[in-house]
mmCIF file with all atom_site columns, C-alpha atoms and ligand atoms in Angstrom:
data_model
loop_
_atom_site.group_PDB
_atom_site.id
_atom_site.type_symbol
_atom_site.label_atom_id
_atom_site.label_alt_id
_atom_site.label_comp_id
_atom_site.label_asym_id
_atom_site.label_entity_id
_atom_site.label_seq_id
_atom_site.pdbx_PDB_ins_code
_atom_site.Cartn_x
_atom_site.Cartn_y
_atom_site.Cartn_z
_atom_site.occupancy
_atom_site.B_iso_or_equiv
_atom_site.pdbx_formal_charge
_atom_site.auth_seq_id
_atom_site.auth_comp_id
_atom_site.auth_asym_id
_atom_site.auth_atom_id
_atom_site.pdbx_PDB_model_num
ATOM   1   C CA  . MET A 1 1   ? 0.110   -0.003 -0.079  1.00 96.00 ? 136 MET A CA  1
ATOM   2   C CA  . ASP A 1 2   ? 1.219   3.216  -0.833  1.00 98.00 ? 137 ASP A CA  1
ATOM   3   C CA  . ILE A 1 3   ? -0.263  6.841  -0.355  1.00 98.00 ? 138 ILE A CA  1
ATOM   4   C CA  . ARG A 1 4   ? 0.245   9.445  -3.042  1.00 98.00 ? 139 ARG A CA  1
ATOM   5   C CA  . PRO A 1 5   ? -1.312  12.800 -4.243  1.00 98.00 ? 140 PRO A CA  1
ATOM   6   C CA  . ARG A 1 6   ? -4.256  12.217 -6.253  1.00 98.00 ? 141 ARG A CA  1
ATOM   7   C CA  . SER A 1 7   ? -3.743  13.060 -9.878  1.00 98.00 ? 142 SER A CA  1
ATOM   8   C CA  . GLU A 1 8   ? -6.209  13.929 -12.744 1.00 97.00 ? 143 GLU A CA  1
ATOM   9   C CA  . SER A 1 9   ? -5.618  10.651 -14.359 1.00 97.00 ? 144 SER A CA  1
ATOM   10  C CA  . ASP A 1 10  ? -6.667  8.866  -11.004 1.00 98.00 ? 145 ASP A CA  1
ATOM   11  C CA  . LEU A 1 11  ? -10.218 10.438 -11.041 1.00 98.00 ? 146 LEU A CA  1
ATOM   12  C CA  . PRO A 1 12  ? -11.938 7.613  -13.380 1.00 98.00 ? 147 PRO A CA  1
ATOM   13  C CA  . ARG A 1 13  ? -10.831 4.977  -11.144 1.00 98.00 ? 148 ARG A CA  1
ATOM   14  C CA  . VAL A 1 14  ? -11.249 6.871  -7.922  1.00 98.00 ? 149 VAL A CA  1
ATOM   15  C CA  . VAL A 1 15  ? -14.960 7.511  -9.344  1.00 98.00 ? 150 VAL A CA  1
ATOM   16  C CA  . ASP A 1 16  ? -15.589 3.667  -9.793  1.00 98.00 ? 151 ASP A CA  1
ATOM   17  C CA  . VAL A 1 17  ? -14.348 3.065  -6.032  1.00 98.00 ? 152 VAL A CA  1
ATOM   18  C CA  . LEU A 1 18  ? -16.781 5.772  -4.897  1.00 98.00 ? 153 LEU A CA  1
ATOM   19  C CA  . ARG A 1 19  ? -19.598 3.853  -6.892  1.00 98.00 ? 154 ARG A CA  1
ATOM   20  C CA  . ARG A 1 20  ? -18.768 0.816  -4.910  1.00 98.00 ? 155 ARG A CA  1
ATOM   21  C CA  . THR A 1 21  ? -18.986 2.713  -1.547  1.00 97.00 ? 156 THR A CA  1
ATOM   22  C CA  . HIS A 1 22  ? -22.021 4.436  -2.721  1.00 97.00 ? 157 HIS A CA  1
ATOM   23  C CA  . GLY A 1 23  ? -23.692 0.763  -2.624  1.00 95.00 ? 158 GLY A CA  1
ATOM   24  C CA  . GLY A 1 24  ? -23.039 0.775  1.054   1.00 94.00 ? 159 GLY A CA  1
ATOM   25  C CA  . GLY A 1 25  ? -24.592 4.288  1.751   1.00 94.00 ? 160 GLY A CA  1
ATOM   26  C CA  . TYR A 1 26  ? -21.627 6.492  1.097   1.00 96.00 ? 161 TYR A CA  1
ATOM   27  C CA  . PRO A 1 27  ? -22.202 9.002  -0.169  1.00 96.00 ? 162 PRO A CA  1
ATOM   28  C CA  . ALA A 1 28  ? -26.219 8.796  0.682   1.00 94.00 ? 163 ALA A CA  1
ATOM   29  C CA  . ARG A 1 29  ? -26.932 10.633 -2.648  1.00 94.00 ? 164 ARG A CA  1
ATOM   30  C CA  . TRP A 1 30  ? -25.006 9.744  -5.903  1.00 97.00 ? 165 TRP A CA  1
ATOM   31  C CA  . PRO A 1 31  ? -23.620 13.300 -6.938  1.00 97.00 ? 166 PRO A CA  1
ATOM   32  C CA  . ASP A 1 32  ? -24.638 14.653 -10.493 1.00 97.00 ? 167 ASP A CA  1
ATOM   33  C CA  . ASP A 1 33  ? -20.760 15.259 -11.315 1.00 98.00 ? 168 ASP A CA  1
ATOM   34  C CA  . PRO A 1 34  ? -18.933 12.502 -8.987  1.00 98.00 ? 169 PRO A CA  1
ATOM   35  C CA  . ALA A 1 35  ? -15.541 13.824 -10.248 1.00 98.00 ? 170 ALA A CA  1
ATOM   36  C CA  . ALA A 1 36  ? -16.273 17.339 -9.302  1.00 98.00 ? 171 ALA A CA  1
ATOM   37  C CA  . TRP A 1 37  ? -17.951 16.079 -6.073  1.00 98.00 ? 172 TRP A CA  1
ATOM   38  C CA  . LEU A 1 38  ? -14.296 14.741 -5.090  1.00 98.00 ? 173 LEU A CA  1
ATOM   39  C CA  . SER A 1 39  ? -12.935 18.392 -4.980  1.00 98.00 ? 174 SER A CA  1
ATOM   40  C CA  . PRO A 1 40  ? -15.528 20.147 -3.035  1.00 97.00 ? 175 PRO A CA  1
ATOM   41  C CA  . PRO A 1 41  ? -15.507 24.009 -2.616  1.00 95.00 ? 176 PRO A CA  1
ATOM   42  C CA  . GLY A 1 42  ? -12.332 25.213 -0.942  1.00 97.00 ? 177 GLY A CA  1
ATOM   43  C CA  . HIS A 1 43  ? -10.666 22.097 -2.310  1.00 97.00 ? 178 HIS A CA  1
ATOM   44  C CA  . LEU A 1 44  ? -6.998  22.420 -1.200  1.00 97.00 ? 179 LEU A CA  1
ATOM   45  C CA  . ALA A 1 45  ? -5.491  18.970 -1.523  1.00 98.00 ? 180 ALA A CA  1
ATOM   46  C CA  . ALA A 1 46  ? -6.519  15.010 -2.067  1.00 98.00 ? 181 ALA A CA  1
ATOM   47  C CA  . TRP A 1 47  ? -4.448  11.855 -1.834  1.00 98.00 ? 182 TRP A CA  1
ATOM   48  C CA  . THR A 1 48  ? -5.125  8.266  -2.807  1.00 98.00 ? 183 THR A CA  1
ATOM   49  C CA  . ALA A 1 49  ? -4.041  5.007  -1.293  1.00 98.00 ? 184 ALA A CA  1
ATOM   50  C CA  . THR A 1 50  ? -2.922  2.748  -3.793  1.00 98.00 ? 185 THR A CA  1
ATOM   51  C CA  . VAL A 1 51  ? -2.237  -1.194 -3.830  1.00 98.00 ? 186 VAL A CA  1
ATOM   52  C CA  . ASN A 1 52  ? -0.319  -2.313 -6.920  1.00 97.00 ? 187 ASN A CA  1
ATOM   53  C CA  . ASP A 1 53  ? -0.606  1.420  -7.989  1.00 96.00 ? 188 ASP A CA  1
ATOM   54  C CA  . ASP A 1 54  ? -4.513  1.246  -8.396  1.00 97.00 ? 189 ASP A CA  1
ATOM   55  C CA  . PRO A 1 55  ? -6.204  3.800  -6.276  1.00 98.00 ? 190 PRO A CA  1
ATOM   56  C CA  . VAL A 1 56  ? -8.556  1.982  -3.793  1.00 98.00 ? 191 VAL A CA  1
ATOM   57  C CA  . GLY A 1 57  ? -9.081  4.599  -1.320  1.00 98.00 ? 192 GLY A CA  1
ATOM   58  C CA  . HIS A 1 58  ? -9.276  8.585  -1.005  1.00 98.00 ? 193 HIS A CA  1
ATOM   59  C CA  . VAL A 1 59  ? -9.319  11.217 1.121   1.00 98.00 ? 194 VAL A CA  1
ATOM   60  C CA  . GLY A 1 60  ? -9.604  15.057 0.696   1.00 98.00 ? 195 GLY A CA  1
ATOM   61  C CA  . LEU A 1 61  ? -8.638  18.405 2.338   1.00 98.00 ? 196 LEU A CA  1
ATOM   62  C CA  . ALA A 1 62  ? -10.777 21.736 1.741   1.00 98.00 ? 197 ALA A CA  1
ATOM   63  C CA  . VAL A 1 63  ? -11.569 24.985 3.227   1.00 96.00 ? 198 VAL A CA  1
ATOM   64  C CA  . PRO A 1 64  ? -15.096 25.624 2.286   1.00 91.00 ? 199 PRO A CA  1
ATOM   65  C CA  . ALA A 1 65  ? -15.161 28.869 4.821   1.00 88.00 ? 200 ALA A CA  1
ATOM   66  C CA  . VAL A 1 66  ? -12.188 31.008 5.194   1.00 87.00 ? 201 VAL A CA  1
ATOM   67  C CA  . ASP A 1 67  ? -12.780 31.717 9.228   1.00 91.00 ? 202 ASP A CA  1
ATOM   68  C CA  . GLU A 1 68  ? -13.162 27.882 10.057  1.00 93.00 ? 203 GLU A CA  1
ATOM   69  C CA  . PRO A 1 69  ? -10.335 25.118 10.052  1.00 96.00 ? 204 PRO A CA  1
ATOM   70  C CA  . PRO A 1 70  ? -9.518  22.989 7.173   1.00 97.00 ? 205 PRO A CA  1
ATOM   71  C CA  . LEU A 1 71  ? -12.026 20.275 6.703   1.00 98.00 ? 206 LEU A CA  1
ATOM   72  C CA  . VAL A 1 72  ? -10.877 16.586 6.063   1.00 98.00 ? 207 VAL A CA  1
ATOM   73  C CA  . THR A 1 73  ? -13.717 15.355 3.536   1.00 98.00 ? 208 THR A CA  1
ATOM   74  C CA  . ARG A 1 74  ? -14.333 12.309 0.912   1.00 98.00 ? 209 ARG A CA  1
ATOM   75  C CA  . LEU A 1 75  ? -12.741 9.717  2.979   1.00 98.00 ? 210 LEU A CA  1
ATOM   76  C CA  . PHE A 1 76  ? -13.691 6.259  1.435   1.00 98.00 ? 211 PHE A CA  1
ATOM   77  C CA  . VAL A 1 77  ? -11.933 2.903  0.976   1.00 98.00 ? 212 VAL A CA  1
ATOM   78  C CA  . HIS A 1 78  ? -13.048 0.262  -1.632  1.00 98.00 ? 213 HIS A CA  1
ATOM   79  C CA  . PRO A 1 79  ? -14.870 -2.526 0.436   1.00 97.00 ? 214 PRO A CA  1
ATOM   80  C CA  . ASP A 1 80  ? -12.306 -5.243 -0.795  1.00 98.00 ? 215 ASP A CA  1
ATOM   81  C CA  . HIS A 1 81  ? -9.669  -3.294 0.868   1.00 98.00 ? 216 HIS A CA  1
ATOM   82  C CA  . ARG A 1 82  ? -11.112 -2.233 4.235   1.00 98.00 ? 217 ARG A CA  1
ATOM   83  C CA  . GLY A 1 83  ? -9.919  -3.532 7.768   1.00 97.00 ? 218 GLY A CA  1
ATOM   84  C CA  . ARG A 1 84  ? -6.216  -2.997 6.579   1.00 97.00 ? 219 ARG A CA  1
ATOM   85  C CA  . GLY A 1 85  ? -5.330  0.189  7.891   1.00 97.00 ? 220 GLY A CA  1
ATOM   86  C CA  . LEU A 1 86  ? -5.833  2.249  4.611   1.00 98.00 ? 221 LEU A CA  1
ATOM   87  C CA  . ALA A 1 87  ? -8.103  4.916  5.947   1.00 98.00 ? 222 ALA A CA  1
ATOM   88  C CA  . ASP A 1 88  ? -5.829  5.264  9.100   1.00 98.00 ? 223 ASP A CA  1
ATOM   89  C CA  . ALA A 1 89  ? -2.714  5.920  6.834   1.00 98.00 ? 224 ALA A CA  1
ATOM   90  C CA  . LEU A 1 90  ? -4.758  8.165  4.639   1.00 98.00 ? 225 LEU A CA  1
ATOM   91  C CA  . LEU A 1 91  ? -5.667  10.228 7.747   1.00 98.00 ? 226 LEU A CA  1
ATOM   92  C CA  . GLY A 1 92  ? -2.115  10.162 8.815   1.00 98.00 ? 227 GLY A CA  1
ATOM   93  C CA  . THR A 1 93  ? -1.051  11.769 5.302   1.00 98.00 ? 228 THR A CA  1
ATOM   94  C CA  . VAL A 1 94  ? -3.756  14.590 5.594   1.00 98.00 ? 229 VAL A CA  1
ATOM   95  C CA  . GLU A 1 95  ? -2.563  15.122 9.315   1.00 98.00 ? 230 GLU A CA  1
ATOM   96  C CA  . GLU A 1 96  ? 1.062   15.566 8.510   1.00 97.00 ? 231 GLU A CA  1
ATOM   97  C CA  . SER A 1 97  ? 0.555   17.506 5.262   1.00 96.00 ? 232 SER A CA  1
ATOM   98  C CA  . ALA A 1 98  ? -1.687  20.108 6.864   1.00 95.00 ? 233 ALA A CA  1
ATOM   99  C CA  . ALA A 1 99  ? -0.439  23.486 7.624   1.00 94.00 ? 234 ALA A CA  1
ATOM   100 C CA  . ALA A 1 100 ? -3.341  24.589 9.804   1.00 95.00 ? 235 ALA A CA  1
ATOM   101 C CA  . PRO A 1 101 ? -2.929  23.865 13.699  1.00 96.00 ? 236 PRO A CA  1
ATOM   102 C CA  . VAL A 1 102 ? -6.442  22.323 13.569  1.00 97.00 ? 237 VAL A CA  1
ATOM   103 C CA  . LEU A 1 103 ? -8.570  20.300 11.459  1.00 98.00 ? 238 LEU A CA  1
ATOM   104 C CA  . ARG A 1 104 ? -12.106 19.283 11.599  1.00 98.00 ? 239 ARG A CA  1
ATOM   105 C CA  . LEU A 1 105 ? -14.657 16.870 9.912   1.00 98.00 ? 240 LEU A CA  1
ATOM   106 C CA  . ASP A 1 106 ? -18.105 15.867 10.274  1.00 98.00 ? 241 ASP A CA  1
ATOM   107 C CA  . VAL A 1 107 ? -19.347 12.059 9.911   1.00 98.00 ? 242 VAL A CA  1
ATOM   108 C CA  . THR A 1 108 ? -22.937 10.699 10.323  1.00 96.00 ? 243 THR A CA  1
ATOM   109 C CA  . GLU A 1 109 ? -23.913 9.247  13.652  1.00 96.00 ? 244 GLU A CA  1
ATOM   110 C CA  . GLU A 1 110 ? -24.819 6.011  11.593  1.00 93.00 ? 245 GLU A CA  1
ATOM   111 C CA  . THR A 1 111 ? -21.158 5.167  10.590  1.00 94.00 ? 246 THR A CA  1
ATOM   112 C CA  . PRO A 1 112 ? -19.502 3.960  13.982  1.00 94.00 ? 247 PRO A CA  1
ATOM   113 C CA  . GLY A 1 113 ? -16.769 2.257  11.921  1.00 92.00 ? 248 GLY A CA  1
ATOM   114 C CA  . ALA A 1 114 ? -15.781 5.693  10.643  1.00 95.00 ? 249 ALA A CA  1
ATOM   115 C CA  . TRP A 1 115 ? -16.171 7.822  13.763  1.00 96.00 ? 250 TRP A CA  1
ATOM   116 C CA  . ARG A 1 116 ? -14.255 4.876  15.933  1.00 96.00 ? 251 ARG A CA  1
ATOM   117 C CA  . LEU A 1 117 ? -11.442 5.382  13.641  1.00 97.00 ? 252 LEU A CA  1
ATOM   118 C CA  . TYR A 1 118 ? -11.387 9.187  14.096  1.00 98.00 ? 253 TYR A CA  1
ATOM   119 C CA  . GLU A 1 119 ? -11.472 8.819  17.848  1.00 98.00 ? 254 GLU A CA  1
ATOM   120 C CA  . ARG A 1 120 ? -8.764  6.245  17.992  1.00 97.00 ? 255 ARG A CA  1
ATOM   121 C CA  . ARG A 1 121 ? -6.596  8.898  16.188  1.00 98.00 ? 256 ARG A CA  1
ATOM   122 C CA  . GLY A 1 122 ? -7.305  11.389 18.628  1.00 98.00 ? 257 GLY A CA  1
ATOM   123 C CA  . TRP A 1 123 ? -9.931  13.275 17.036  1.00 98.00 ? 258 TRP A CA  1
ATOM   124 C CA  . ARG A 1 124 ? -12.268 14.819 19.574  1.00 98.00 ? 259 ARG A CA  1
ATOM   125 C CA  . MET A 1 125 ? -16.166 14.950 19.075  1.00 98.00 ? 260 MET A CA  1
ATOM   126 C CA  . THR A 1 126 ? -17.273 19.060 19.380  1.00 98.00 ? 261 THR A CA  1
ATOM   127 C CA  . HIS A 1 127 ? -20.780 18.676 18.848  1.00 98.00 ? 262 HIS A CA  1
ATOM   128 C CA  . ARG A 1 128 ? -23.560 16.829 17.128  1.00 98.00 ? 263 ARG A CA  1
ATOM   129 C CA  . VAL A 1 129 ? -26.275 18.799 14.772  1.00 98.00 ? 264 VAL A CA  1
ATOM   130 C CA  . PRO A 1 130 ? -28.666 17.749 12.064  1.00 98.00 ? 265 PRO A CA  1
ATOM   131 C CA  . ALA A 1 131 ? -27.115 17.362 8.716   1.00 97.00 ? 266 ALA A CA  1
ATOM   132 C CA  . ASP A 1 132 ? -27.513 20.270 6.072   1.00 95.00 ? 267 ASP A CA  1
ATOM   133 C CA  . TRP A 1 133 ? -28.869 17.427 3.701   1.00 95.00 ? 268 TRP A CA  1
ATOM   134 C CA  . SER A 1 134 ? -31.485 14.537 3.509   1.00 94.00 ? 269 SER A CA  1
ATOM   135 C CA  . LYS A 1 135 ? -31.124 11.020 2.683   1.00 94.00 ? 270 LYS A CA  1
ATOM   136 C CA  . PRO A 1 136 ? -33.023 9.855  -0.571  1.00 92.00 ? 271 PRO A CA  1
ATOM   137 C CA  . ASP A 1 137 ? -35.924 8.411  1.849   1.00 94.00 ? 272 ASP A CA  1
ATOM   138 C CA  . GLY A 1 138 ? -36.103 12.001 3.349   1.00 96.00 ? 273 GLY A CA  1
ATOM   139 C CA  . SER A 1 139 ? -34.504 11.597 6.742   1.00 96.00 ? 274 SER A CA  1
ATOM   140 C CA  . VAL A 1 140 ? -31.861 13.902 7.838   1.00 97.00 ? 275 VAL A CA  1
ATOM   141 C CA  . PRO A 1 141 ? -29.100 12.187 9.488   1.00 96.00 ? 276 PRO A CA  1
ATOM   142 C CA  . VAL A 1 142 ? -27.314 13.711 12.696  1.00 98.00 ? 277 VAL A CA  1
ATOM   143 C CA  . MET A 1 143 ? -23.879 14.589 12.193  1.00 98.00 ? 278 MET A CA  1
ATOM   144 C CA  . ARG A 1 144 ? -20.884 14.203 14.854  1.00 98.00 ? 279 ARG A CA  1
ATOM   145 C CA  . TRP A 1 145 ? -18.548 17.269 14.303  1.00 98.00 ? 280 TRP A CA  1
ATOM   146 C CA  . TYR A 1 146 ? -14.859 16.367 15.329  1.00 98.00 ? 281 TYR A CA  1
ATOM   147 C CA  . GLU A 1 147 ? -11.769 18.435 15.434  1.00 98.00 ? 282 GLU A CA  1
ATOM   148 C CA  . LYS A 1 148 ? -8.225  17.586 16.204  1.00 98.00 ? 283 LYS A CA  1
ATOM   149 C CA  . ARG A 1 149 ? -5.399  20.014 17.214  1.00 97.00 ? 284 ARG A CA  1
ATOM   150 C CA  . LEU A 1 150 ? -2.050  19.060 15.428  1.00 96.00 ? 285 LEU A CA  1
ATOM   151 C CA  . ARG A 1 151 ? 0.211   21.577 17.101  1.00 91.00 ? 286 ARG A CA  1
HETATM 152 C C1  . COA B 2 .   ? -14.544 4.317  7.137   1.00 91.52 ? 452 COA B C1  1
HETATM 153 C C2  . COA B 2 .   ? -13.725 3.503  6.221   1.00 91.52 ? 452 COA B C2  1
HETATM 154 C C3  . COA B 2 .   ? -13.113 4.960  5.241   1.00 91.52 ? 452 COA B C3  1
HETATM 155 C C4  . COA B 2 .   ? -12.548 2.898  7.044   1.00 91.52 ? 452 COA B C4  1
HETATM 156 O O1  . COA B 2 .   ? -11.616 2.481  5.921   1.00 91.52 ? 452 COA B O1  1
HETATM 157 P P1  . COA B 2 .   ? -10.735 1.184  6.308   1.00 91.52 ? 452 COA B P1  1
HETATM 158 O O2  . COA B 2 .   ? -9.399  1.364  5.403   1.00 91.52 ? 452 COA B O2  1
HETATM 159 O O3  . COA B 2 .   ? -11.525 0.027  6.425   1.00 91.52 ? 452 COA B O3  1
HETATM 160 O O4  . COA B 2 .   ? -10.092 1.702  7.725   1.00 91.52 ? 452 COA B O4  1
HETATM 161 P P2  . COA B 2 .   ? -8.764  1.123  8.714   1.00 91.52 ? 452 COA B P2  1
HETATM 162 O O5  . COA B 2 .   ? -8.510  -0.233 7.858   1.00 91.52 ? 452 COA B O5  1
HETATM 163 O O6  . COA B 2 .   ? -7.895  2.172  8.760   1.00 91.52 ? 452 COA B O6  1
HETATM 164 O O7  . COA B 2 .   ? -9.443  0.795  9.992   1.00 91.52 ? 452 COA B O7  1
HETATM 165 C C5  . COA B 2 .   ? -10.912 0.147  10.187  1.00 91.52 ? 452 COA B C5  1
HETATM 166 C C6  . COA B 2 .   ? -10.780 -0.969 10.802  1.00 91.52 ? 452 COA B C6  1
HETATM 167 O O8  . COA B 2 .   ? -9.922  -2.063 10.366  1.00 91.52 ? 452 COA B O8  1
HETATM 168 C C7  . COA B 2 .   ? -9.019  -2.268 11.643  1.00 91.52 ? 452 COA B C7  1
HETATM 169 N N1  . COA B 2 .   ? -7.877  -2.296 11.097  1.00 91.52 ? 452 COA B N1  1
HETATM 170 C C8  . COA B 2 .   ? -6.789  -1.407 10.673  1.00 91.52 ? 452 COA B C8  1
HETATM 171 N N2  . COA B 2 .   ? -5.798  -2.139 10.230  1.00 91.52 ? 452 COA B N2  1
HETATM 172 C C9  . COA B 2 .   ? -5.846  -3.262 10.540  1.00 91.52 ? 452 COA B C9  1
HETATM 173 C C10 . COA B 2 .   ? -4.759  -4.334 10.291  1.00 91.52 ? 452 COA B C10 1
HETATM 174 N N3  . COA B 2 .   ? -3.795  -4.248 9.742   1.00 91.52 ? 452 COA B N3  1
HETATM 175 N N4  . COA B 2 .   ? -5.596  -5.695 10.425  1.00 91.52 ? 452 COA B N4  1
HETATM 176 C C11 . COA B 2 .   ? -6.708  -5.780 10.597  1.00 91.52 ? 452 COA B C11 1
HETATM 177 N N5  . COA B 2 .   ? -7.647  -4.980 11.044  1.00 91.52 ? 452 COA B N5  1
HETATM 178 C C12 . COA B 2 .   ? -7.106  -3.581 10.995  1.00 91.52 ? 452 COA B C12 1
HETATM 179 C C13 . COA B 2 .   ? -9.074  -1.256 12.435  1.00 91.52 ? 452 COA B C13 1
HETATM 180 O O9  . COA B 2 .   ? -8.782  -1.594 13.623  1.00 91.52 ? 452 COA B O9  1
HETATM 181 C C14 . COA B 2 .   ? -10.529 -0.704 12.301  1.00 91.52 ? 452 COA B C14 1
HETATM 182 O O10 . COA B 2 .   ? -11.414 -1.434 13.175  1.00 91.52 ? 452 COA B O10 1
HETATM 183 P P3  . COA B 2 .   ? -12.764 -1.089 14.010  1.00 91.52 ? 452 COA B P3  1
HETATM 184 O O11 . COA B 2 .   ? -13.837 -1.622 12.839  1.00 91.52 ? 452 COA B O11 1
HETATM 185 O O12 . COA B 2 .   ? -13.001 -1.763 15.106  1.00 91.52 ? 452 COA B O12 1
HETATM 186 O O13 . COA B 2 .   ? -12.697 0.414  13.995  1.00 91.52 ? 452 COA B O13 1
HETATM 187 C C15 . COA B 2 .   ? -14.458 2.513  5.211   1.00 91.52 ? 452 COA B C15 1
HETATM 188 O O14 . COA B 2 .   ? -15.062 1.807  5.956   1.00 91.52 ? 452 COA B O14 1
HETATM 189 C C16 . COA B 2 .   ? -15.271 3.318  4.296   1.00 91.52 ? 452 COA B C16 1
HETATM 190 O O15 . COA B 2 .   ? -14.862 3.777  3.349   1.00 91.52 ? 452 COA B O15 1
HETATM 191 N N6  . COA B 2 .   ? -16.559 3.489  4.347   1.00 91.52 ? 452 COA B N6  1
HETATM 192 C C17 . COA B 2 .   ? -17.663 4.053  3.660   1.00 91.52 ? 452 COA B C17 1
HETATM 193 C C18 . COA B 2 .   ? -17.418 5.696  3.853   1.00 91.52 ? 452 COA B C18 1
HETATM 194 C C19 . COA B 2 .   ? -17.305 6.258  4.815   1.00 91.52 ? 452 COA B C19 1
HETATM 195 O O16 . COA B 2 .   ? -18.135 6.105  5.891   1.00 91.52 ? 452 COA B O16 1
HETATM 196 N N7  . COA B 2 .   ? -16.639 7.339  5.100   1.00 91.52 ? 452 COA B N7  1
HETATM 197 C C20 . COA B 2 .   ? -16.561 8.188  6.125   1.00 91.52 ? 452 COA B C20 1
HETATM 198 C C21 . COA B 2 .   ? -17.252 9.580  5.842   1.00 91.52 ? 452 COA B C21 1
HETATM 199 S S1  . COA B 2 .   ? -17.031 10.717 7.027   1.00 91.52 ? 452 COA B S1  1
#
């Protein structure tokens, strides 16, 4: 396994991986333009976790609001490659690369597999709040917001 900055040529494969994770409920709604969704507003950087040079995991960093800490976002790993520390390594890379002293992220209450990982890595939950989006069934999930102080 290797972690490297995401390149433009990785995008089709990363979108394929995202399609697989969407089957498990992430993202809850399939984006109109999945490649653009991978670089959300304020996009700063993104990395892929590769196995035999094949991107099978992804994470991004964005600054959607200038007065807020950067946001760790778009974290997902292909279902066939989970449980081997790829997400852990992707998070480690974001945390090492970030210039800001604090990072934040949000995660739905419904994905304990994800937020257990954040808590194990020292992320601290700051608050819970209803999402500003709804699932295809109309329900609004509760989001857990986390932050991590890096220095
Ligand atoms: C959440 C997600 C990114 C985790 O990816 P992952 O690569 O499987 O994560 P890791 O392998 O680093 O850690 C996950 C688990 O594997 C275990 N693990 C890590 N390395 C391991 C290893 N070498 N051997 C066995 N188990 C290992 C971890 O302890 C962890 O266990 P837990 O279920 O008790 O928490 C992945 O499940 C996913 O893509 N989910 C859908 C998208 C999503 O919800 N993203 C978060 C949005 S905020």
